[in-house]
GROMACS .gro file of C-alpha atoms in nm:
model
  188
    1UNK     CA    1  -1.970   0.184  -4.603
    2UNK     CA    2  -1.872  -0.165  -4.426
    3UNK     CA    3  -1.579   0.034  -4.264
    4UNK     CA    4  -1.773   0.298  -4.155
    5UNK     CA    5  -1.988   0.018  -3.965
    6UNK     CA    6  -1.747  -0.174  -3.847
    7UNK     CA    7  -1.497   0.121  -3.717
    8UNK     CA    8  -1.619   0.180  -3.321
    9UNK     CA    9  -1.631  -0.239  -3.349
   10UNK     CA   10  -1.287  -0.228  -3.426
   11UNK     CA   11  -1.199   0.053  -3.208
   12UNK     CA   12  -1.364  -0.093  -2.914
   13UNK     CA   13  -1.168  -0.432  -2.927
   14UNK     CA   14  -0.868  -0.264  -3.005
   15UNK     CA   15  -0.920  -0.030  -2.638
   16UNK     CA   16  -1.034  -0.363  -2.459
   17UNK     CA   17  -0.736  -0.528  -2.572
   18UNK     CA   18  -0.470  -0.216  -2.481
   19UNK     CA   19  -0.674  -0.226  -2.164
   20UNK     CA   20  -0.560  -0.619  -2.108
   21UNK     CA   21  -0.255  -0.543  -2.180
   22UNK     CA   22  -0.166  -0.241  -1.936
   23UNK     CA   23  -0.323  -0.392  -1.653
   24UNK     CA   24  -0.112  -0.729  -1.675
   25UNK     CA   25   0.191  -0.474  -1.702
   26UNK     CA   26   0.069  -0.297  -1.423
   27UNK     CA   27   0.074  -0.600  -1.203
   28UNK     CA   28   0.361  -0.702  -1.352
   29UNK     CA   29   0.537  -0.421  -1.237
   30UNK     CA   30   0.336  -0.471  -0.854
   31UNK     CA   31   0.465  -0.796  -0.829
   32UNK     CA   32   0.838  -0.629  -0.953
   33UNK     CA   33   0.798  -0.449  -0.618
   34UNK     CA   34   0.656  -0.698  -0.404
   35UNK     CA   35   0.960  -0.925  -0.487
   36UNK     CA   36   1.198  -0.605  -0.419
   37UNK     CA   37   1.073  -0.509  -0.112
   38UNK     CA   38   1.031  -0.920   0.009
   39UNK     CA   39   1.282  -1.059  -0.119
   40UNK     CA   40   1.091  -1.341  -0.217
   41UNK     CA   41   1.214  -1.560  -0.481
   42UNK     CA   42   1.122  -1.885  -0.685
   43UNK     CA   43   0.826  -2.072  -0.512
   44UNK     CA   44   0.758  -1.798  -0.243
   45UNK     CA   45   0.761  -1.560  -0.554
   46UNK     CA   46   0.501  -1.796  -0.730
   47UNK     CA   47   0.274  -1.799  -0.406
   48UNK     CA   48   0.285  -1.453  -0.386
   49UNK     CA   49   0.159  -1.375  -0.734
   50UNK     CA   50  -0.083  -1.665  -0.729
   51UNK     CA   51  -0.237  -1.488  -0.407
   52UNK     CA   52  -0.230  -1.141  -0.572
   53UNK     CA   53  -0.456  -1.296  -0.844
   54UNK     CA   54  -0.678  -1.525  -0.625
   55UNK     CA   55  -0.779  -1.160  -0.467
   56UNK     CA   56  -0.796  -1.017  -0.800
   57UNK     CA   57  -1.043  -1.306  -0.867
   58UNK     CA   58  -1.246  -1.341  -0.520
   59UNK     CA   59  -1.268  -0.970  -0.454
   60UNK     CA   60  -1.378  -0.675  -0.608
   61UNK     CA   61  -1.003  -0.552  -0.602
   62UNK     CA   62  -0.779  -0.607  -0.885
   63UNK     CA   63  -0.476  -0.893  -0.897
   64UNK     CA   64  -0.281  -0.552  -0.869
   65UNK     CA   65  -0.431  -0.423  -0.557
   66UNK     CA   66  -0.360  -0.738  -0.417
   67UNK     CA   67  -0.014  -0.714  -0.496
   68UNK     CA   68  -0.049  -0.392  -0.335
   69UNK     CA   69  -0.133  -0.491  -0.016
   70UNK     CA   70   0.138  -0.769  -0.023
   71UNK     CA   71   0.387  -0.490  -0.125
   72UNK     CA   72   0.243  -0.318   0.194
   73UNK     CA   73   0.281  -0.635   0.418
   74UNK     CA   74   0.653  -0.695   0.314
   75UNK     CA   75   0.703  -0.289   0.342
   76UNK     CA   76   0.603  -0.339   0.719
   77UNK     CA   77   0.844  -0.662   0.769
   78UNK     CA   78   0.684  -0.944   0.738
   79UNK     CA   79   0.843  -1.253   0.561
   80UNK     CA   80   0.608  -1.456   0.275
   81UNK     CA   81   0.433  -1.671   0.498
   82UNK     CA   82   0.352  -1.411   0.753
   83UNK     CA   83   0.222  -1.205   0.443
   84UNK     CA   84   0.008  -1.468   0.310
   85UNK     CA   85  -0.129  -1.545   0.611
   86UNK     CA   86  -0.221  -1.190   0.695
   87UNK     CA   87  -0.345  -1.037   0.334
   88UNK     CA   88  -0.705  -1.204   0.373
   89UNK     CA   89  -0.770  -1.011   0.678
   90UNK     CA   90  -0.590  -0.702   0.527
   91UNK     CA   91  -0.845  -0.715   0.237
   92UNK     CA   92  -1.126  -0.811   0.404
   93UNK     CA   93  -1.115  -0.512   0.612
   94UNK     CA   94  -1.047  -0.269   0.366
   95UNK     CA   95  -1.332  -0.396   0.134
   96UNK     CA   96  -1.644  -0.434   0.452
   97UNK     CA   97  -1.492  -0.077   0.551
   98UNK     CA   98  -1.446   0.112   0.266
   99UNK     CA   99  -1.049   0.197   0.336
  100UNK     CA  100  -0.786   0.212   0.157
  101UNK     CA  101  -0.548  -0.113   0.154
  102UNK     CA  102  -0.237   0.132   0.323
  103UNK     CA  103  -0.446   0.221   0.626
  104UNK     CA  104  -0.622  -0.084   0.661
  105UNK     CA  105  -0.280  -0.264   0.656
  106UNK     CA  106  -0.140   0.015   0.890
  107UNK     CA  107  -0.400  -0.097   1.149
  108UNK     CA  108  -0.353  -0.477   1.149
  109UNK     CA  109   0.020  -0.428   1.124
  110UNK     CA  110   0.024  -0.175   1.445
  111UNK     CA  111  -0.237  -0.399   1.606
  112UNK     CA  112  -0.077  -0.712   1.585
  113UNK     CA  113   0.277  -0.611   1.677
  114UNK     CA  114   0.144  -0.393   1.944
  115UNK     CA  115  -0.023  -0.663   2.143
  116UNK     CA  116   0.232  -0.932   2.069
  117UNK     CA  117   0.015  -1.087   1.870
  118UNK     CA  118   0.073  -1.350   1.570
  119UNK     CA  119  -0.040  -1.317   1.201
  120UNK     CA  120  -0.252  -1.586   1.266
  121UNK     CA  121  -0.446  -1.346   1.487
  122UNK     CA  122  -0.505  -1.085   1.229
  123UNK     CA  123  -0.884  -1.215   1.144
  124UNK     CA  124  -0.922  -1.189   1.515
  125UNK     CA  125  -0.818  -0.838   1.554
  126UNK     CA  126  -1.036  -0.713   1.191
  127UNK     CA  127  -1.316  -0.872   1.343
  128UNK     CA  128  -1.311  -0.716   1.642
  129UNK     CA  129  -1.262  -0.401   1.511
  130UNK     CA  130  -1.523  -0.408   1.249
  131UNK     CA  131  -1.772  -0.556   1.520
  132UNK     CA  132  -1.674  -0.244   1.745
  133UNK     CA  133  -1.697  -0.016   1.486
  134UNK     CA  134  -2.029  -0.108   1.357
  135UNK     CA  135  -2.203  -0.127   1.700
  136UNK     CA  136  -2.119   0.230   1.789
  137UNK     CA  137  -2.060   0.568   1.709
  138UNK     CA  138  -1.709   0.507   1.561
  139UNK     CA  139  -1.538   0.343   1.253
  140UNK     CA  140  -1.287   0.165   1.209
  141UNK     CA  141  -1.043   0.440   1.097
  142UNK     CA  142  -1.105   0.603   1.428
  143UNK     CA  143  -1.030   0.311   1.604
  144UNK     CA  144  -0.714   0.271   1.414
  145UNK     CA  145  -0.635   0.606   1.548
  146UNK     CA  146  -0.690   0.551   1.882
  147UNK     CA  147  -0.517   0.241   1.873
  148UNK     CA  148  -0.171   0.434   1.785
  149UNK     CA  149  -0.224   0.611   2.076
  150UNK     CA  150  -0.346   0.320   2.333
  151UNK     CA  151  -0.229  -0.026   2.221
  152UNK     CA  152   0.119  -0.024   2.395
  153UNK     CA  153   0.020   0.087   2.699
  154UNK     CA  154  -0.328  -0.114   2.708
  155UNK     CA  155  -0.124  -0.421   2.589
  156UNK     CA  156   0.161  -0.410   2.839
  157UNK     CA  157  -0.119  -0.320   3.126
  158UNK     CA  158  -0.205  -0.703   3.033
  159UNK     CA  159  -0.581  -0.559   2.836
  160UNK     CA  160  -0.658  -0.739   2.483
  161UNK     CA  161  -0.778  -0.606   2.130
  162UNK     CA  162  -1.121  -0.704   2.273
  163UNK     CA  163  -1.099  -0.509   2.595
  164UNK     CA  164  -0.944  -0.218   2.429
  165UNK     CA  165  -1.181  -0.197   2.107
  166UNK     CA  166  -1.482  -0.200   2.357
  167UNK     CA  167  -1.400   0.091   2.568
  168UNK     CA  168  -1.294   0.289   2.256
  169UNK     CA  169  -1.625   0.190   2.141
  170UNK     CA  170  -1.825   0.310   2.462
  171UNK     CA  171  -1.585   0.674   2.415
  172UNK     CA  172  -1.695   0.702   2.082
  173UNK     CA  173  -2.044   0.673   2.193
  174UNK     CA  174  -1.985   0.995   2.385
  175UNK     CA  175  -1.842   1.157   2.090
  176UNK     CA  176  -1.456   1.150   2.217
  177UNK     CA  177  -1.310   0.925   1.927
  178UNK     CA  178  -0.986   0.856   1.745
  179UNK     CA  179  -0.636   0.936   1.892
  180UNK     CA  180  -0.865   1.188   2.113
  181UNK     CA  181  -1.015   0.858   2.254
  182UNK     CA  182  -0.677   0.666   2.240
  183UNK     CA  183  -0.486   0.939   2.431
  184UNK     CA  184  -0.762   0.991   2.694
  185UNK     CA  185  -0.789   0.638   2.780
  186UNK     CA  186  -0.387   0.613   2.763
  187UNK     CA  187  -0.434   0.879   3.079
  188UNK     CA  188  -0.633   0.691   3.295
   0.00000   0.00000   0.00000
């Protein structure tokens, strides 16, 4: 009888427990990649994995998914420091916007390079972009889009992320948006 009680007890700390255990091999095997793909070794390997977890433990994303998007910052080129100081804005956007960490990296990544920008800018840019998004008829997906499409000619015509994001905002207000919007002003 005491087994029969004591049965989903034992079943349910045995699944929390194999639960512990395949998520620290699953960001085991993240931060595998992230050190593949960066390169990083010793104490830049240590910084890395102590940011993956700090997002793990400030967000509502996993020590994984911020592995992820370091993975995804080191996939696009950018050394350890360049990563760490980008990944905050990364994740920030991602989580106020509801994206995925691969397009929400795609956008910073394209952003920054295509306005000569530094990492230290990427806040900048993700609030800009999430300002413009959320005070008009667009989102910050479609501005990513329209960005592919506008930011190297916009940039070497001497306009900023500002200047840019606010016309793309005013299009999208008259329902032309993404690379539609990015193309069109590209034209002018």
């Amino acid at each position: 009888k005491i087994s029969q009680i004591t049965q989903p007890l034992t079943t349910g700390v045995i699944a929390i427990g194999t639960g512990a255990i395949t998520t620290a091999m699953s960001f085991e095997e993240a931060m595998a990649k992230v050190q593949a793909v960066s390169g990083a070794t010793g104490d830049d390997f240590d910084r890395l994995s102590q940011k993956a977890r700090q997002i793990g433990g400030d967000t509502q994303l996993s020590a994984s998914e911020g592995a992820e998007a370091l993975l995804l910052l080191a996939q696009a080129g950018y050394d350890t420091e360049t990563s760490l100081g980008m990944v905050d804005a990364v994740v920030d956007l991602a989580i106020a916007n509801q994206m995925d960490l691969a397009e929400a990296t795609e956008i910073v990544t394209a952003s920054i390079s295509s306005f000569n920008l530094e990492a230290k800018d990427a806040v900048g840019v993700t609030d800009v972009l999430s300002t413009v998004a959320s005070s008009s008829n667009s989102n910050v997906s479609d501005l990513g889009e329209a960005f592919k499409a506008v930011a190297p000619t916009a940039s070497a015509l001497g306009f900023s992320v500002e200047d840019t994001a606010i016309v793309l905002g005013l299009m999208a207000n008259q329902a032309i948006q993404g690379s539609e919007a990015g193309n069109g002003l590209k034209s002018v």
